[in-house]
Amino acid sequence: MEIKVNKEKCTGCKICVDVCPAGAIEIQNEKAYINEKCTLCKLCVSECPVNAIEVIGEEKKVSTLDLSKYKGIWFFAEQKKGKLSHVAYELLGISLKLARTLEEEVCGVYFGSKGEDAAKELFSRGADKVYVVEDTSLDEFRQDVYVCLMTELVKKYKPNIVLASATMIGRSFLPQTAARLKTGLTADCTDLAIDPETKLLQQIRPTYGGNLMAKIICENHRPQMATIRPKAVEEAKPVGNRNGTIVRDDFTSFNATCRVDLISKQEVEQTIDLQEAEIIVSGGRGLGDGKNFDMIRKLAKLIGGAVGSSRAAVDAGWIPYPHQVGQTGKTVKPKIYIACGISGAIQHLAGMSTSDYIIAINKDPNAPIFKVANLGIVGDIFEVIPKLIQKLESK
Amino acid sequence: MKYIVCIKQVPDTMDVKVDPETKRIVREGVPSIMNPYDYYAVEEALRLKERFGGTTIAISMGPPQAEAVLRESISLGIDEAYLLSDRAFAGSDTLATSYTLSQAIKKIGDFSIILCGREAMDGSTGQVGPELAEHLEIPVITYVSKIINVAENQMECVRLLEDHYETLKSPLPVLITVIKEINEPRLPSLKGMLKAKKAQIPTWTKQDIGGNDAQFGQDGSPTKVVEIWRPEIKKEGKIVTGEPDELAEILFQELKKLGVA
């Protein structure tokens, strides 16, 4: 397949140059020319006002698999120390949404101890079936073992869709699993849907630092696999006492070996989990210095919030990475998000713009953060915040 | 010991400007840069060589222009670099990209540690590292924050998971993806820059690295992008200006209304 410019039609208007995310289009002699940087994304094709950009040689590939043999929506039910993590409920939530169009079973996949408790919890929120591999050693994430178990289960039961959360664990073991199964995997989706006609999984994710959204499909390979960004989708709610089927596979039957040995573990001192926080107060470049985070911490403490930051503040070394909100940090969806001295680069917005209520304080009235703010305060954080702190303290 | 670093050239999209009239990204003058996370991988390879001896090699898959990031890696101290470039690689998803890299790495051969950045700033998938390890049939350790020791065909390192660090021991060869914490990347030296200027960087095509035709480029990519669009930034809230006192009062009242003050 190739993308070519029809030189007769091209008017040299440069629109395609601006839309190309790869910077692959140049104007030569007033005509557009597509160079080797082209990633075949086809964004230029639909944007060209005179339809001068053509896709050549796009052939319809036919799968060698019998796709109809693959049934069911699977999600990896991640646990921490034998207790289901909230991301498992998020995946269940989105799986149930997909099942409404796809009309296939929603199945959890659980590795760890206390499999029965986990399965019951998932049934009570709407899961039809839970595949359980139970062993206390599985409470710890072991890359090689998780890849082995997931690959073998997929081969045995042939699911149509396999989802995991885009946590560090999901992002580590699912790519290797997909490569072993020789199928596609879409990272860090923020939404999923089923095409009502083709019944294919539509995987929606931000790309180019959150500047663009992409819809991705996996037509001819199974399972269709994706990781889902934490906090991007709604958790499944309890629906009362329901029963489901537990399918057990004996851990020893997998013969899973781990090439990497765990020598020791060190807990990270964590005052509060950003993704669980209902209120977040974040500081950015506008703070000018790491010590000014004290003001942010104080404000956060007074209103019972956690402290977040922009990438700029982390890059400057003012605050450690676990506090970073944004495309390359954490995605958060608190009830209240207060951005202090954060301009609102798209990469930051990608991590917080779905918060319920956003307050922004910035002295630049043109800061992009105001575009997502419910309440925008145009003012100097060093004047406004200390006064606010006073009011909060003296109430 | 051979340390191979995989690097990627990315558009410097992180600070893009959007034309307020047309809502299009202003692309003019937006340079292509080395993926910021890859500097940490390059630096760690250099440190491995300094600590334990060996050779450092950088590879990149991309258009001919991607040679620039390989040259930059040489200016930082990398010994050899290879560019994987072929029209047949265009349209690769992470599976095809990792396959292509694996074929080149097999051609280089006899490697001990493969290093990748945690993810690239443009696609942000973080998938190429773990998928590459699978093609090479070697273990992978993601999010590495420290290499403790390399000796007798094994490596000891520390990696970050959501809420804890793990100290792990792996046999060699191994693939690691590294996070910022691992080091502070150096700047290029004058000597390095001169070397980079003169360096020969071979370009390897599909023919050079060999492999199964059906696993390269768009044919070898199970996933397909069917639509791309610009996200809409939705909310239009109220914006207030005024004296610091007034603003603080507005904020205070708002927080009260929200039930937190």
mmCIF file of N, CA and C in Angstrom, chain A residues 86-186:
data_model
loop_
_atom_site.group_PDB
_atom_site.id
_atom_site.type_symbol
_atom_site.label_atom_id
_atom_site.label_comp_id
_atom_site.label_asym_id
_atom_site.label_seq_id
_atom_site.Cartn_x
_atom_site.Cartn_y
_atom_site.Cartn_z
ATOM 1 N N HIS A 86 -8.913 -2.070 41.730
ATOM 2 C CA HIS A 86 -10.070 -1.358 41.158
ATOM 3 C C HIS A 86 -10.085 -1.417 39.633
ATOM 4 N N VAL A 87 -8.894 -1.578 39.027
ATOM 5 C CA VAL A 87 -8.857 -1.625 37.560
ATOM 6 C C VAL A 87 -9.590 -2.854 37.022
ATOM 7 N N ALA A 88 -9.690 -3.906 37.838
ATOM 8 C CA ALA A 88 -10.425 -5.098 37.395
ATOM 9 C C ALA A 88 -11.898 -4.743 37.177
ATOM 10 N N TYR A 89 -12.450 -3.889 38.057
ATOM 11 C CA TYR A 89 -13.852 -3.489 37.908
ATOM 12 C C TYR A 89 -14.053 -2.563 36.705
ATOM 13 N N GLU A 90 -13.012 -1.766 36.423
ATOM 14 C CA GLU A 90 -13.099 -0.901 35.241
ATOM 15 C C GLU A 90 -13.163 -1.756 33.973
ATOM 16 N N LEU A 91 -12.291 -2.768 33.920
ATOM 17 C CA LEU A 91 -12.279 -3.635 32.740
ATOM 18 C C LEU A 91 -13.589 -4.405 32.618
ATOM 19 N N LEU A 92 -14.123 -4.830 33.758
ATOM 20 C CA LEU A 92 -15.407 -5.517 33.733
ATOM 21 C C LEU A 92 -16.482 -4.565 33.202
ATOM 22 N N GLY A 93 -16.424 -3.320 33.648
ATOM 23 C CA GLY A 93 -17.394 -2.317 33.192
ATOM 24 C C GLY A 93 -17.383 -2.159 31.678
ATOM 25 N N ILE A 94 -16.204 -1.991 31.104
ATOM 26 C CA ILE A 94 -16.125 -1.786 29.653
ATOM 27 C C ILE A 94 -16.471 -3.086 28.906
ATOM 28 N N SER A 95 -16.120 -4.235 29.505
ATOM 29 C CA SER A 95 -16.445 -5.521 28.867
ATOM 30 C C SER A 95 -17.960 -5.707 28.775
ATOM 31 N N LEU A 96 -18.662 -5.325 29.850
ATOM 32 C CA LEU A 96 -20.124 -5.462 29.847
ATOM 33 C C LEU A 96 -20.739 -4.560 28.778
ATOM 34 N N LYS A 97 -20.136 -3.385 28.611
ATOM 35 C CA LYS A 97 -20.615 -2.469 27.566
ATOM 36 C C LYS A 97 -20.445 -3.112 26.182
ATOM 37 N N LEU A 98 -19.279 -3.725 25.960
ATOM 38 C CA LEU A 98 -19.018 -4.375 24.664
ATOM 39 C C LEU A 98 -19.980 -5.537 24.446
ATOM 40 N N ALA A 99 -20.272 -6.258 25.528
ATOM 41 C CA ALA A 99 -21.119 -7.452 25.418
ATOM 42 C C ALA A 99 -22.535 -7.099 24.966
ATOM 43 N N ARG A 100 -22.973 -5.881 25.260
ATOM 44 C CA ARG A 100 -24.314 -5.484 24.837
ATOM 45 C C ARG A 100 -24.453 -5.510 23.320
ATOM 46 N N THR A 101 -23.389 -5.157 22.598
ATOM 47 C CA THR A 101 -23.435 -5.200 21.132
ATOM 48 C C THR A 101 -22.968 -6.550 20.603
ATOM 49 N N LEU A 102 -21.960 -7.100 21.266
ATOM 50 C CA LEU A 102 -21.334 -8.312 20.732
ATOM 51 C C LEU A 102 -22.091 -9.583 21.125
ATOM 52 N N GLU A 103 -22.804 -9.513 22.234
ATOM 53 C CA GLU A 103 -23.553 -10.660 22.746
ATOM 54 C C GLU A 103 -22.683 -11.900 22.927
ATOM 55 N N GLU A 104 -21.560 -11.704 23.633
ATOM 56 C CA GLU A 104 -20.712 -12.839 23.996
ATOM 57 C C GLU A 104 -20.461 -12.781 25.501
ATOM 58 N N GLU A 105 -20.024 -13.892 26.053
ATOM 59 C CA GLU A 105 -19.771 -13.987 27.493
ATOM 60 C C GLU A 105 -18.681 -13.027 27.957
ATOM 61 N N VAL A 106 -18.857 -12.486 29.165
ATOM 62 C CA VAL A 106 -17.835 -11.650 29.781
ATOM 63 C C VAL A 106 -17.113 -12.480 30.846
ATOM 64 N N CYS A 107 -15.810 -12.646 30.655
ATOM 65 C CA CYS A 107 -15.059 -13.565 31.507
ATOM 66 C C CYS A 107 -13.844 -12.879 32.129
ATOM 67 N N GLY A 108 -13.698 -13.032 33.432
ATOM 68 C CA GLY A 108 -12.499 -12.554 34.098
ATOM 69 C C GLY A 108 -11.409 -13.616 34.019
ATOM 70 N N VAL A 109 -10.155 -13.177 34.086
ATOM 71 C CA VAL A 109 -9.030 -14.113 34.163
ATOM 72 C C VAL A 109 -8.244 -13.720 35.401
ATOM 73 N N TYR A 110 -8.123 -14.648 36.347
ATOM 74 C CA TYR A 110 -7.531 -14.310 37.638
ATOM 75 C C TYR A 110 -6.364 -15.230 37.958
ATOM 76 N N PHE A 111 -5.206 -14.620 38.255
ATOM 77 C CA PHE A 111 -4.044 -15.375 38.717
ATOM 78 C C PHE A 111 -3.743 -14.927 40.149
ATOM 79 N N GLY A 112 -3.695 -15.852 41.102
ATOM 80 C CA GLY A 112 -3.357 -15.472 42.468
ATOM 81 C C GLY A 112 -4.009 -16.397 43.465
ATOM 82 N N SER A 113 -3.877 -16.035 44.747
ATOM 83 C CA SER A 113 -4.554 -16.819 45.773
ATOM 84 C C SER A 113 -5.989 -16.311 45.908
ATOM 85 N N LYS A 114 -6.797 -16.988 46.690
ATOM 86 C CA LYS A 114 -8.185 -16.597 46.944
ATOM 87 C C LYS A 114 -8.985 -16.399 45.651
ATOM 88 N N GLY A 115 -8.858 -17.344 44.751
ATOM 89 C CA GLY A 115 -9.530 -17.251 43.461
ATOM 90 C C GLY A 115 -11.042 -17.232 43.581
ATOM 91 N N GLU A 116 -11.551 -17.995 44.548
ATOM 92 C CA GLU A 116 -12.997 -18.086 44.671
ATOM 93 C C GLU A 116 -13.605 -16.747 45.106
ATOM 94 N N ASP A 117 -12.938 -16.093 46.068
ATOM 95 C CA ASP A 117 -13.420 -14.781 46.526
ATOM 96 C C ASP A 117 -13.449 -13.797 45.365
ATOM 97 N N ALA A 118 -12.365 -13.793 44.591
ATOM 98 C CA ALA A 118 -12.271 -12.861 43.466
ATOM 99 C C ALA A 118 -13.384 -13.143 42.467
ATOM 100 N N ALA A 119 -13.587 -14.421 42.167
ATOM 101 C CA ALA A 119 -14.603 -14.785 41.185
ATOM 102 C C ALA A 119 -15.987 -14.333 41.649
ATOM 103 N N LYS A 120 -16.300 -14.567 42.936
ATOM 104 C CA LYS A 120 -17.616 -14.176 43.464
ATOM 105 C C LYS A 120 -17.835 -12.675 43.344
ATOM 106 N N GLU A 121 -16.769 -11.943 43.663
ATOM 107 C CA GLU A 121 -16.831 -10.482 43.573
ATOM 108 C C GLU A 121 -17.130 -10.046 42.126
ATOM 109 N N LEU A 122 -16.474 -10.712 41.184
ATOM 110 C CA LEU A 122 -16.674 -10.361 39.774
ATOM 111 C C LEU A 122 -18.073 -10.777 39.293
ATOM 112 N N PHE A 123 -18.558 -11.930 39.777
ATOM 113 C CA PHE A 123 -19.924 -12.346 39.415
ATOM 114 C C PHE A 123 -20.933 -11.314 39.917
ATOM 115 N N SER A 124 -20.703 -10.828 41.145
ATOM 116 C CA SER A 124 -21.667 -9.903 41.745
ATOM 117 C C SER A 124 -21.709 -8.574 41.007
ATOM 118 N N ARG A 125 -20.710 -8.338 40.154
ATOM 119 C CA ARG A 125 -20.728 -7.114 39.351
ATOM 120 C C ARG A 125 -21.005 -7.408 37.881
ATOM 121 N N GLY A 126 -21.403 -8.619 37.571
ATOM 122 C CA GLY A 126 -21.878 -8.857 36.205
ATOM 123 C C GLY A 126 -21.077 -9.815 35.337
ATOM 124 N N ALA A 127 -19.946 -10.341 35.846
ATOM 125 C CA ALA A 127 -19.166 -11.273 35.022
ATOM 126 C C ALA A 127 -19.908 -12.612 34.900
ATOM 127 N N ASP A 128 -19.795 -13.261 33.731
ATOM 128 C CA ASP A 128 -20.459 -14.548 33.521
ATOM 129 C C ASP A 128 -19.593 -15.717 33.973
ATOM 130 N N LYS A 129 -18.279 -15.543 33.797
ATOM 131 C CA LYS A 129 -17.370 -16.663 34.014
ATOM 132 C C LYS A 129 -16.042 -16.105 34.507
ATOM 133 N N VAL A 130 -15.331 -16.882 35.325
ATOM 134 C CA VAL A 130 -13.982 -16.449 35.699
ATOM 135 C C VAL A 130 -13.028 -17.636 35.560
ATOM 136 N N TYR A 131 -11.979 -17.436 34.786
ATOM 137 C CA TYR A 131 -10.919 -18.432 34.661
ATOM 138 C C TYR A 131 -9.937 -18.194 35.798
ATOM 139 N N VAL A 132 -9.731 -19.205 36.609
ATOM 140 C CA VAL A 132 -8.884 -19.039 37.788
ATOM 141 C C VAL A 132 -7.673 -19.960 37.712
ATOM 142 N N VAL A 133 -6.505 -19.378 37.872
ATOM 143 C CA VAL A 133 -5.309 -20.186 38.127
ATOM 144 C C VAL A 133 -4.832 -19.770 39.503
ATOM 145 N N GLU A 134 -4.938 -20.707 40.452
ATOM 146 C CA GLU A 134 -4.713 -20.330 41.830
ATOM 147 C C GLU A 134 -3.398 -20.866 42.364
ATOM 148 N N ASP A 135 -2.633 -19.964 42.947
ATOM 149 C CA ASP A 135 -1.402 -20.341 43.632
ATOM 150 C C ASP A 135 -0.902 -19.106 44.358
ATOM 151 N N THR A 136 -0.439 -19.273 45.593
ATOM 152 C CA THR A 136 0.002 -18.084 46.337
ATOM 153 C C THR A 136 1.183 -17.405 45.649
ATOM 154 N N SER A 137 2.004 -18.184 44.929
ATOM 155 C CA SER A 137 3.158 -17.569 44.265
ATOM 156 C C SER A 137 2.700 -16.572 43.194
ATOM 157 N N LEU A 138 1.460 -16.721 42.722
ATOM 158 C CA LEU A 138 0.967 -15.837 41.664
ATOM 159 C C LEU A 138 0.513 -14.478 42.196
ATOM 160 N N ASP A 139 0.485 -14.320 43.519
ATOM 161 C CA ASP A 139 0.177 -12.999 44.078
ATOM 162 C C ASP A 139 1.239 -11.982 43.675
ATOM 163 N N GLU A 140 2.448 -12.482 43.433
ATOM 164 C CA GLU A 140 3.526 -11.626 42.937
ATOM 165 C C GLU A 140 3.484 -11.637 41.419
ATOM 166 N N PHE A 141 3.697 -10.456 40.813
ATOM 167 C CA PHE A 141 3.776 -10.404 39.360
ATOM 168 C C PHE A 141 5.099 -11.002 38.898
ATOM 169 N N ARG A 142 5.011 -12.063 38.082
ATOM 170 C CA ARG A 142 6.204 -12.650 37.475
ATOM 171 C C ARG A 142 5.974 -12.680 35.976
ATOM 172 N N GLN A 143 6.732 -11.865 35.260
ATOM 173 C CA GLN A 143 6.520 -11.693 33.827
ATOM 174 C C GLN A 143 6.408 -13.019 33.079
ATOM 175 N N ASP A 144 7.428 -13.848 33.188
ATOM 176 C CA ASP A 144 7.451 -15.089 32.405
ATOM 177 C C ASP A 144 6.250 -15.981 32.724
ATOM 178 N N VAL A 145 5.887 -16.047 34.005
ATOM 179 C CA VAL A 145 4.801 -16.926 34.422
ATOM 180 C C VAL A 145 3.453 -16.396 33.911
ATOM 181 N N TYR A 146 3.225 -15.100 34.090
ATOM 182 C CA TYR A 146 1.967 -14.505 33.623
ATOM 183 C C TYR A 146 1.807 -14.670 32.107
ATOM 184 N N VAL A 147 2.910 -14.462 31.372
ATOM 185 C CA VAL A 147 2.847 -14.600 29.908
ATOM 186 C C VAL A 147 2.487 -16.041 29.544
ATOM 187 N N CYS A 148 3.134 -16.982 30.217
ATOM 188 C CA CYS A 148 2.891 -18.398 29.955
ATOM 189 C C CYS A 148 1.428 -18.756 30.229
ATOM 190 N N LEU A 149 0.913 -18.353 31.389
ATOM 191 C CA LEU A 149 -0.459 -18.706 31.744
ATOM 192 C C LEU A 149 -1.457 -18.104 30.761
ATOM 193 N N MET A 150 -1.293 -16.812 30.478
ATOM 194 C CA MET A 150 -2.259 -16.151 29.600
ATOM 195 C C MET A 150 -2.222 -16.761 28.195
ATOM 196 N N THR A 151 -1.009 -17.007 27.685
ATOM 197 C CA THR A 151 -0.876 -17.582 26.348
ATOM 198 C C THR A 151 -1.555 -18.957 26.274
ATOM 199 N N GLU A 152 -1.284 -19.787 27.269
ATOM 200 C CA GLU A 152 -1.848 -21.142 27.245
ATOM 201 C C GLU A 152 -3.369 -21.118 27.383
ATOM 202 N N LEU A 153 -3.879 -20.234 28.240
ATOM 203 C CA LEU A 153 -5.335 -20.140 28.403
ATOM 204 C C LEU A 153 -5.994 -19.687 27.102
ATOM 205 N N VAL A 154 -5.381 -18.721 26.439
ATOM 206 C CA VAL A 154 -5.934 -18.227 25.166
ATOM 207 C C VAL A 154 -5.944 -19.352 24.139
ATOM 208 N N LYS A 155 -4.852 -20.104 24.082
ATOM 209 C CA LYS A 155 -4.788 -21.201 23.104
ATOM 210 C C LYS A 155 -5.860 -22.247 23.390
ATOM 211 N N LYS A 156 -6.094 -22.488 24.676
ATOM 212 C CA LYS A 156 -7.029 -23.539 25.054
ATOM 213 C C LYS A 156 -8.490 -23.118 24.848
ATOM 214 N N TYR A 157 -8.825 -21.884 25.263
ATOM 215 C CA TYR A 157 -10.243 -21.498 25.271
ATOM 216 C C TYR A 157 -10.648 -20.538 24.144
ATOM 217 N N LYS A 158 -9.653 -19.983 23.410
ATOM 218 C CA LYS A 158 -9.928 -19.150 22.244
ATOM 219 C C LYS A 158 -10.913 -17.985 22.441
ATOM 220 N N PRO A 159 -10.537 -17.010 23.238
ATOM 221 C CA PRO A 159 -11.396 -15.831 23.376
ATOM 222 C C PRO A 159 -11.298 -14.920 22.143
ATOM 223 N N ASN A 160 -12.333 -14.119 21.955
ATOM 224 C CA ASN A 160 -12.381 -13.181 20.836
ATOM 225 C C ASN A 160 -11.601 -11.910 21.171
ATOM 226 N N ILE A 161 -11.731 -11.502 22.455
ATOM 227 C CA ILE A 161 -11.120 -10.252 22.914
ATOM 228 C C ILE A 161 -10.399 -10.512 24.230
ATOM 229 N N VAL A 162 -9.197 -9.946 24.394
ATOM 230 C CA VAL A 162 -8.490 -10.025 25.676
ATOM 231 C C VAL A 162 -8.065 -8.615 26.091
ATOM 232 N N LEU A 163 -8.505 -8.196 27.276
ATOM 233 C CA LEU A 163 -8.178 -6.858 27.761
ATOM 234 C C LEU A 163 -7.370 -6.949 29.055
ATOM 235 N N ALA A 164 -6.490 -5.985 29.249
ATOM 236 C CA ALA A 164 -5.817 -5.833 30.542
ATOM 237 C C ALA A 164 -5.736 -4.344 30.801
ATOM 238 N N SER A 165 -5.530 -3.986 32.053
ATOM 239 C CA SER A 165 -5.379 -2.577 32.363
ATOM 240 C C SER A 165 -3.969 -2.134 31.977
ATOM 241 N N ALA A 166 -3.836 -0.862 31.581
ATOM 242 C CA ALA A 166 -2.515 -0.359 31.195
ATOM 243 C C ALA A 166 -1.729 0.069 32.427
ATOM 244 N N THR A 167 -1.728 -0.790 33.437
ATOM 245 C CA THR A 167 -0.871 -0.573 34.603
ATOM 246 C C THR A 167 0.526 -1.034 34.206
ATOM 247 N N MET A 168 1.495 -0.853 35.087
ATOM 248 C CA MET A 168 2.845 -1.301 34.757
ATOM 249 C C MET A 168 2.850 -2.812 34.517
ATOM 250 N N ILE A 169 2.006 -3.527 35.250
ATOM 251 C CA ILE A 169 1.934 -4.977 35.067
ATOM 252 C C ILE A 169 1.316 -5.321 33.708
ATOM 253 N N GLY A 170 0.171 -4.718 33.406
ATOM 254 C CA GLY A 170 -0.489 -4.981 32.123
ATOM 255 C C GLY A 170 0.385 -4.596 30.949
ATOM 256 N N ARG A 171 1.046 -3.454 31.069
ATOM 257 C CA ARG A 171 1.887 -2.973 29.972
ATOM 258 C C ARG A 171 3.160 -3.793 29.842
ATOM 259 N N SER A 172 3.493 -4.573 30.864
ATOM 260 C CA SER A 172 4.694 -5.401 30.783
ATOM 261 C C SER A 172 4.390 -6.765 30.178
ATOM 262 N N PHE A 173 3.343 -7.428 30.664
ATOM 263 C CA PHE A 173 3.186 -8.828 30.232
ATOM 264 C C PHE A 173 2.263 -9.007 29.027
ATOM 265 N N LEU A 174 1.347 -8.067 28.786
ATOM 266 C CA LEU A 174 0.455 -8.287 27.647
ATOM 267 C C LEU A 174 1.159 -8.166 26.284
ATOM 268 N N PRO A 175 2.110 -7.208 26.114
ATOM 269 C CA PRO A 175 2.809 -7.160 24.819
ATOM 270 C C PRO A 175 3.545 -8.466 24.507
ATOM 271 N N GLN A 176 4.191 -9.023 25.510
ATOM 272 C CA GLN A 176 4.931 -10.261 25.251
ATOM 273 C C GLN A 176 3.954 -11.395 24.928
ATOM 274 N N THR A 177 2.813 -11.398 25.618
ATOM 275 C CA THR A 177 1.784 -12.398 25.346
ATOM 276 C C THR A 177 1.280 -12.264 23.900
ATOM 277 N N ALA A 178 1.000 -11.023 23.492
ATOM 278 C CA ALA A 178 0.504 -10.784 22.131
ATOM 279 C C ALA A 178 1.534 -11.227 21.101
ATOM 280 N N ALA A 179 2.813 -10.945 21.371
ATOM 281 C CA ALA A 179 3.862 -11.334 20.425
ATOM 282 C C ALA A 179 3.951 -12.857 20.337
ATOM 283 N N ARG A 180 3.776 -13.535 21.476
ATOM 284 C CA ARG A 180 3.846 -14.994 21.462
ATOM 285 C C ARG A 180 2.667 -15.564 20.682
ATOM 286 N N LEU A 181 1.509 -14.908 20.795
ATOM 287 C CA LEU A 181 0.316 -15.370 20.079
ATOM 288 C C LEU A 181 0.285 -14.842 18.640
ATOM 289 N N LYS A 182 1.269 -14.012 18.305
ATOM 290 C CA LYS A 182 1.365 -13.388 16.983
ATOM 291 C C LYS A 182 0.082 -12.642 16.604
ATOM 292 N N THR A 183 -0.441 -11.891 17.566
ATOM 293 C CA THR A 183 -1.628 -11.097 17.280
ATOM 294 C C THR A 183 -1.366 -9.638 17.633
ATOM 295 N N GLY A 184 -2.344 -8.781 17.336
ATOM 296 C CA GLY A 184 -2.171 -7.354 17.565
ATOM 297 C C GLY A 184 -2.521 -6.953 18.981
ATOM 298 N N LEU A 185 -1.944 -5.849 19.425
ATOM 299 C CA LEU A 185 -2.255 -5.315 20.749
ATOM 300 C C LEU A 185 -2.226 -3.799 20.637
ATOM 301 N N THR A 186 -3.281 -3.169 21.146
ATOM 302 C CA THR A 186 -3.331 -1.716 21.131
ATOM 303 C C THR A 186 -3.139 -1.218 22.559
#
